[in-house]
Short mmCIF file of C-alpha atoms in Angstrom, two decimals:
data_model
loop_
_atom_site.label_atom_id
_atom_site.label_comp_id
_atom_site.label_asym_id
_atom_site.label_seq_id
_atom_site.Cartn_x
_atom_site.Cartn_y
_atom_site.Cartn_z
CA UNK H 9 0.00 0.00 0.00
CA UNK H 10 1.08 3.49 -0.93
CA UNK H 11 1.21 6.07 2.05
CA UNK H 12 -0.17 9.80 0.84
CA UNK H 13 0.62 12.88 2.88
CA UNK H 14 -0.53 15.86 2.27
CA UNK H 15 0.17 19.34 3.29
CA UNK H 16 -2.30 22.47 2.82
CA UNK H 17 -0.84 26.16 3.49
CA UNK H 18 -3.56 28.87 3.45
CA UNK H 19 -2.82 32.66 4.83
CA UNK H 20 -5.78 35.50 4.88
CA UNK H 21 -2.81 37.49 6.20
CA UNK H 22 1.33 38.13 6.87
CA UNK H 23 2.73 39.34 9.27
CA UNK H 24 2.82 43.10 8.98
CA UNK H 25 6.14 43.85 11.20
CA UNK H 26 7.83 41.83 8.75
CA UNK H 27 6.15 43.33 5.23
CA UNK H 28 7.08 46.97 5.93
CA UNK H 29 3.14 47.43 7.70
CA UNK H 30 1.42 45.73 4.90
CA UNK H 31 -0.78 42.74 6.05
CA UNK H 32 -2.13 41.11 2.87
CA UNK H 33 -5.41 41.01 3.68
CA UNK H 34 -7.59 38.25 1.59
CA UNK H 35 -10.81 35.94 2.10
CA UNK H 36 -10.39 32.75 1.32
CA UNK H 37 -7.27 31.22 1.14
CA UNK H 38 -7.88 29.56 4.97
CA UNK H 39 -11.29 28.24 3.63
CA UNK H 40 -9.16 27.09 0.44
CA UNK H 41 -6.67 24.98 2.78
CA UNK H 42 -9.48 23.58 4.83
CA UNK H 43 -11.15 22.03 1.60
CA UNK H 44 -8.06 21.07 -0.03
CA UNK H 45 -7.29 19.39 3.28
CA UNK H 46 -11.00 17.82 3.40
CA UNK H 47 -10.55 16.73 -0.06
CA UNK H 48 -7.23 15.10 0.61
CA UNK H 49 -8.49 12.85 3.35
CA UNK H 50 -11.42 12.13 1.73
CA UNK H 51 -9.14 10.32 -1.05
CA UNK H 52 -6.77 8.30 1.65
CA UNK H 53 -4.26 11.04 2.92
CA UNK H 54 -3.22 12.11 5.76
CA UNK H 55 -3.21 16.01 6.40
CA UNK H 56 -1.55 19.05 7.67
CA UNK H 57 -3.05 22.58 7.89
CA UNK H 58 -0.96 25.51 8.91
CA UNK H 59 -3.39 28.47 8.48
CA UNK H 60 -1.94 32.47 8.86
CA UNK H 61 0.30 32.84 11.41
CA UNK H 62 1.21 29.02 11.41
CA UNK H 63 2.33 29.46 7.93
CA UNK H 64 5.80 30.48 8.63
CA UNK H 65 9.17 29.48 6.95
CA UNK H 66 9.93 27.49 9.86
CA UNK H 67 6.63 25.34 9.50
CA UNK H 68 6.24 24.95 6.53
CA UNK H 69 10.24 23.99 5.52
CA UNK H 70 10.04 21.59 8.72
CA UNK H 71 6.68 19.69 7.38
CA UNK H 72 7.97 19.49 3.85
CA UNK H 73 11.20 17.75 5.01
CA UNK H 74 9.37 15.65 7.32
CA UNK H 75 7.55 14.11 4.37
CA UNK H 76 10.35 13.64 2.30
CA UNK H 77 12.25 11.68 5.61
CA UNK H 78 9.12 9.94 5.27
CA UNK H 79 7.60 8.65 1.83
CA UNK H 80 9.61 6.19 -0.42
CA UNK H 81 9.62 5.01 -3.71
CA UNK H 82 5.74 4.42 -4.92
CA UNK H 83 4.38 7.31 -2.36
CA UNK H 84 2.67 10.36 -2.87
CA UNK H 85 2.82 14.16 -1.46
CA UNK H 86 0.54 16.53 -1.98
CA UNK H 87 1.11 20.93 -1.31
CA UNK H 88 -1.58 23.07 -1.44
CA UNK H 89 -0.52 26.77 -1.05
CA UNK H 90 -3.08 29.24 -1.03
CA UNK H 91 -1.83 33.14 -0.42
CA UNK H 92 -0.05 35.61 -1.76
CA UNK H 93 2.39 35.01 -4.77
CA UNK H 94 5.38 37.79 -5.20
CA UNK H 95 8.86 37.86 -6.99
CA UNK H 96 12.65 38.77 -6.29
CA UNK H 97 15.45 39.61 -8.47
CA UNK H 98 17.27 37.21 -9.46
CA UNK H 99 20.50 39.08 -10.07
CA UNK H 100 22.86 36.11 -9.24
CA UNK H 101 21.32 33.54 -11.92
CA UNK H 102 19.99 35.53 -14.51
CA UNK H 103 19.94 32.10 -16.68
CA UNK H 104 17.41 30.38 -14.61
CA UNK H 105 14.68 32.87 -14.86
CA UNK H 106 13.77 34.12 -18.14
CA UNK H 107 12.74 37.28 -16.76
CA UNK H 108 15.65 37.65 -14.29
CA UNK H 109 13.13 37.32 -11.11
CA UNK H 110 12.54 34.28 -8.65
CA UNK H 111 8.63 34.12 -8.03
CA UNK H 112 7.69 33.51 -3.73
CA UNK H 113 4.80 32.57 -2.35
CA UNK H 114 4.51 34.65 0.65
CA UNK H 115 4.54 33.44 3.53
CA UNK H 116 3.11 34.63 7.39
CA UNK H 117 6.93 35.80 7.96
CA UNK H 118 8.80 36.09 4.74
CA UNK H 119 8.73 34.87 0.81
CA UNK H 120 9.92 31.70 0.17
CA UNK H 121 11.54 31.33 -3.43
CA UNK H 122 10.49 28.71 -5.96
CA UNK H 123 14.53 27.90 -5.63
CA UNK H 124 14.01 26.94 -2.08
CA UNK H 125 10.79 24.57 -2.88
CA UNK H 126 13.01 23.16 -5.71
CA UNK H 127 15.48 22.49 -2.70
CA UNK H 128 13.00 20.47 -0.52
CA UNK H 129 11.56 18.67 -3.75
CA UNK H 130 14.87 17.34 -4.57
CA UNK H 131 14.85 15.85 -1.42
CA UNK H 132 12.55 13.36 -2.19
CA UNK H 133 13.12 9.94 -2.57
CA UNK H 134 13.01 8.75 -6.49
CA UNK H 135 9.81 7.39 -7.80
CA UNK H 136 8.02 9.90 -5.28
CA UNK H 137 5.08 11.15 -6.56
CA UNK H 138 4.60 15.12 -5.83
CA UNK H 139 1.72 17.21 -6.78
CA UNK H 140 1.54 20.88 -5.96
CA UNK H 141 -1.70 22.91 -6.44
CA UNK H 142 -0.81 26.83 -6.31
CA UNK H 143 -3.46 29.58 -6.03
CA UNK H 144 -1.45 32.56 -6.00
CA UNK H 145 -0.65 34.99 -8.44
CA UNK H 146 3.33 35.10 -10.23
CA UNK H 147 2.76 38.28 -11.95
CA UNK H 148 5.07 41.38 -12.25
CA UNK H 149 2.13 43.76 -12.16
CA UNK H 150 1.30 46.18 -8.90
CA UNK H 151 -1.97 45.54 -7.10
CA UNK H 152 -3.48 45.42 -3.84
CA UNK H 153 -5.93 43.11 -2.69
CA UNK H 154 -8.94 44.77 -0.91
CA UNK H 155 -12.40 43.59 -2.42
CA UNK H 156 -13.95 41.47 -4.46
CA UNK H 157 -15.34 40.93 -8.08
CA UNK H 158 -17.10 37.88 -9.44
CA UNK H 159 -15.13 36.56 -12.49
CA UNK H 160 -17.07 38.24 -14.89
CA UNK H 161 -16.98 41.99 -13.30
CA UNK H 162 -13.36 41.29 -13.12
CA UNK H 163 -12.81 40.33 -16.83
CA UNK H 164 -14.64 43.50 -17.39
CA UNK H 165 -12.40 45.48 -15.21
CA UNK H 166 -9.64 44.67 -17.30
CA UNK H 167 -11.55 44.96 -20.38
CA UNK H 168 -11.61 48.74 -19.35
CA UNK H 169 -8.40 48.52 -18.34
CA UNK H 170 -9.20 49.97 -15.18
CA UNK H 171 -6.45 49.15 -12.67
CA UNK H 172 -7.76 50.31 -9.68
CA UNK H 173 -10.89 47.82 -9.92
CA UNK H 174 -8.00 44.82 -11.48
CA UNK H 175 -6.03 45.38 -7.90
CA UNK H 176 -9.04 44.87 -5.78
CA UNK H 177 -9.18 41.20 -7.09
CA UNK H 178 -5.86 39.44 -7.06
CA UNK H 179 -3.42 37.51 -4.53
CA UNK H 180 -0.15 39.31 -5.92
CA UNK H 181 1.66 41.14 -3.32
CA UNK H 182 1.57 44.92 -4.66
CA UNK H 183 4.78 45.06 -6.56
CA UNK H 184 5.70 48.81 -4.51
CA UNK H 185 6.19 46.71 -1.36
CA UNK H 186 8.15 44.27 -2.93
CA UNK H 187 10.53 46.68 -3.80
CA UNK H 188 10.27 48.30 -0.54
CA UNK H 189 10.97 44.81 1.82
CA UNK H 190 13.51 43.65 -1.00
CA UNK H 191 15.31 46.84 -0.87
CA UNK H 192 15.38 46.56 2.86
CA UNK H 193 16.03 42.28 3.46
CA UNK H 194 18.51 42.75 -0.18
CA UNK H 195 21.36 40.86 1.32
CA UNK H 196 19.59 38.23 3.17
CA UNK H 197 17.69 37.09 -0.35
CA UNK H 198 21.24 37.73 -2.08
CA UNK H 199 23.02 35.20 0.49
CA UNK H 200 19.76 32.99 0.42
CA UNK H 201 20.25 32.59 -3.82
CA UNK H 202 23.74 31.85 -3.04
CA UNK H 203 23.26 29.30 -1.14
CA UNK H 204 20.85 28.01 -3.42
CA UNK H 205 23.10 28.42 -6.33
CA UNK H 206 25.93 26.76 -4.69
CA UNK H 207 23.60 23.93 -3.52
CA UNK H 208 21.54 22.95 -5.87
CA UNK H 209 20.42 19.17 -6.44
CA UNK H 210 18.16 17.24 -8.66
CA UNK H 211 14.70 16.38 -8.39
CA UNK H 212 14.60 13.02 -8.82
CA UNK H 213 10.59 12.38 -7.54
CA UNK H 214 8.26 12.89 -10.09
CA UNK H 215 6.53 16.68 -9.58
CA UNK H 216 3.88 17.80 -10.94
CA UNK H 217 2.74 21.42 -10.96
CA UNK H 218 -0.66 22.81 -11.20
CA UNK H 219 -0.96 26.65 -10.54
CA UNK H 220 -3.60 29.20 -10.53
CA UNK H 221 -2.34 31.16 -13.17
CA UNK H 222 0.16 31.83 -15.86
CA UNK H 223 3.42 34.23 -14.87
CA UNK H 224 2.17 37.21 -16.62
CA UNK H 225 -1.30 36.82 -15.36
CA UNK H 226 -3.33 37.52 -11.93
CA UNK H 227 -4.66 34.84 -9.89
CA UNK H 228 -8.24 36.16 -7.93
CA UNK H 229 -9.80 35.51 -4.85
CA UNK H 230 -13.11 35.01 -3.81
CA UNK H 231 -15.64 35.00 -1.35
CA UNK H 232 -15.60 31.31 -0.28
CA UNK H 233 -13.15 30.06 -2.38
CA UNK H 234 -10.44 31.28 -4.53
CA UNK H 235 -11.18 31.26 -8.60
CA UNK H 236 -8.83 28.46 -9.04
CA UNK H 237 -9.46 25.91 -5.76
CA UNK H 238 -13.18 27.14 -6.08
CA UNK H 239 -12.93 25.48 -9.86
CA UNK H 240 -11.11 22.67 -9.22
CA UNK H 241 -13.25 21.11 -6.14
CA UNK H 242 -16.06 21.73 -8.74
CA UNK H 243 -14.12 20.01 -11.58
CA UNK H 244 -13.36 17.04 -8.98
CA UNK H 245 -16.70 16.63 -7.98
CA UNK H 246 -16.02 15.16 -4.75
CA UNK H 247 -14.42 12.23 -6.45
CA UNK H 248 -16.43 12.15 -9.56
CA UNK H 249 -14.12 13.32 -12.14
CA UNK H 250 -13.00 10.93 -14.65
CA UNK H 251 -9.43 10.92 -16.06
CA UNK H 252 -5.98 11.94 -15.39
CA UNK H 253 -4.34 15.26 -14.47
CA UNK H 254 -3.75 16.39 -18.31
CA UNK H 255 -7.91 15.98 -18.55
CA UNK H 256 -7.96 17.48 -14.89
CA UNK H 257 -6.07 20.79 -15.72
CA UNK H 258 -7.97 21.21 -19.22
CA UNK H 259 -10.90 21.04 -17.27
CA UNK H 260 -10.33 23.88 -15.09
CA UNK H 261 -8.65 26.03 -17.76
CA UNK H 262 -12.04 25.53 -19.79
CA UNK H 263 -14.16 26.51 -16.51
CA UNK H 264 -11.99 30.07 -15.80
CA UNK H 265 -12.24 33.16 -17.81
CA UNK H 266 -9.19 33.96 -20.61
CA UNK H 267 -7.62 36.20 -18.00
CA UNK H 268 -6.56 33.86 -15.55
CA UNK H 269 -5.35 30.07 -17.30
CA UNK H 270 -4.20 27.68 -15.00
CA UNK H 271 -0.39 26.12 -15.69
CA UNK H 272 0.23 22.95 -15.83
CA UNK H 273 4.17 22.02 -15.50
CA UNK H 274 6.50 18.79 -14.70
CA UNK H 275 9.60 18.69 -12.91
CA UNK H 276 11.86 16.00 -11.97
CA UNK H 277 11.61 12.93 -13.21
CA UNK H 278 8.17 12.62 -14.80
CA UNK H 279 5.97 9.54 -14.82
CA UNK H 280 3.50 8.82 -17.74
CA UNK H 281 2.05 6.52 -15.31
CA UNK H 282 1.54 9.48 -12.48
CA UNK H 283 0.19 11.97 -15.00
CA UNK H 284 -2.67 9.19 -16.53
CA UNK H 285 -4.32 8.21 -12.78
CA UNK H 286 -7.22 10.33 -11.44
CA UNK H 287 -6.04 12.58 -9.70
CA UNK H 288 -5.26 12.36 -5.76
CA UNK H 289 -5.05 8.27 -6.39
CA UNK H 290 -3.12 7.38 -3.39
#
């Protein structure tokens, strides 16, 4: 028998002492990690919610190398992040990024690069199977999340091309604080992609990434759900769906509006076998 753990991150706030008084304010990315975590256990995993202030660095690096210390060959780990998304420069590998920037997902105390959840990834055994489901935005664009649209006011908004409407929607950290806790933490994220540089190792489990949005686009929020989570439980069907996760992902891109299109992308070591069974087989 396989073992499945699964691990759901969901933050309606950060910390504002450490993001320069900003707190991040959203709706429903706890509500997001409580049915991701439902749905999980419902399919024969075994979960872990850290929700706001639990979502720390700390936690969340100390859960993800507990299940790698844990699963084996055959096993399966599932990350749900819901939150914030943001980006760094990347000044010290500008040939990893296309665009010269390391997205985050933000967490309660600080971002945590994509290079650092490459890090924990590749410390998985082989022939682990990872998916990661992530409903945050990894746009360059400067908004602030305050209220909320329905899918179709918002693909209006930006229709107009009214950004002060398009800001009240998204879960990007507003690119002006960026800058501003970048400028200020600069060398700790410049040692941090050092380290990373200097250490990097292969992924050798077979990861699978599903994320709200593309790079260049804006993922929104919601009043129960988040667009994407809220269109993927209702893709899933409580169990219902029928396929595997290339049927699963086109799906929920043909469910959202042409603004937001989910991404689908493999890393590691990827297994035809993984990608055909319905999705959160254990």
């Amino acid at each position: 028998m396989a073992t499945g753990l699964s691990l759901h991150v969901g933050l309606n706030t950060v910390d504002p002492q450490r993001y320069g008084g900003w707190d991040g304010a959203l709706v429903a990315c706890e509500n997001d990690a409580r049915d991701m975590a439902r749905t999980a256990r419902e399919a024969g995993f075994s979960d872990t919610t850290l929700l706001t202030a639990d979502g720390t660095v700390e936690n969340v690096t100390a859960e993800l190398r507990e299940a790698a210390r844990r699963l084996k060959d055959g096993d399966i780990f599932l990350l749900t992040y819901s939150g914030h998304g943001g980006q760094v420069p990347n000044t010290l590998r500008p040939d990893d990024e296309a665009d010269e920037l390391d997205e985050t997902l933000v967490l309660y105390d600080r971002e945590f690069l994509d290079d650092e959840l490459n890090r924990e990834f590749a410390r998985f055994a082989e022939g682990v199977r990872i998916l990661a489901l992530l409903d945050c935005c990894h746009s360059g664009t400067g908004i602030e999340v305050r209220e909320l649209l329905t899918p179709d006011a918002m693909e209006q908004q930006f229709q107009t091309r009214d950004p002060a409407r398009i800001e009240q929607t998204a879960r990007l950290m507003p690119v002006t604080k960026q800058h501003e806790v970048y400028e200020r933490d600069k060398d700790f994220y410049q040692e941090l992609q050092r380290e990373l540089r200097d250490g990097d190792g292969e992924v050798a489990a077979s990861a699978l990434l599903i994320a709200a949005c593309q790079d260049n686009q804006l993922a929104s929020d919601g009043p129960v759900n988040g667009l994407f989570t809220g269109t993927l439980l209702e893709v899933w069907n409580g169990g219902g769906f029928r396929g595997g996760y290339r049927a699963f992902h086109r799906d929920i891109v043909r469910r959202m509006p042409p603004i937001q299109s989910p991404n689908l992308h493999l890393a590691g070591r990827p297994s035809e076998r993984f990608l055909e069974q319905q999705p959160f087989t254990v």
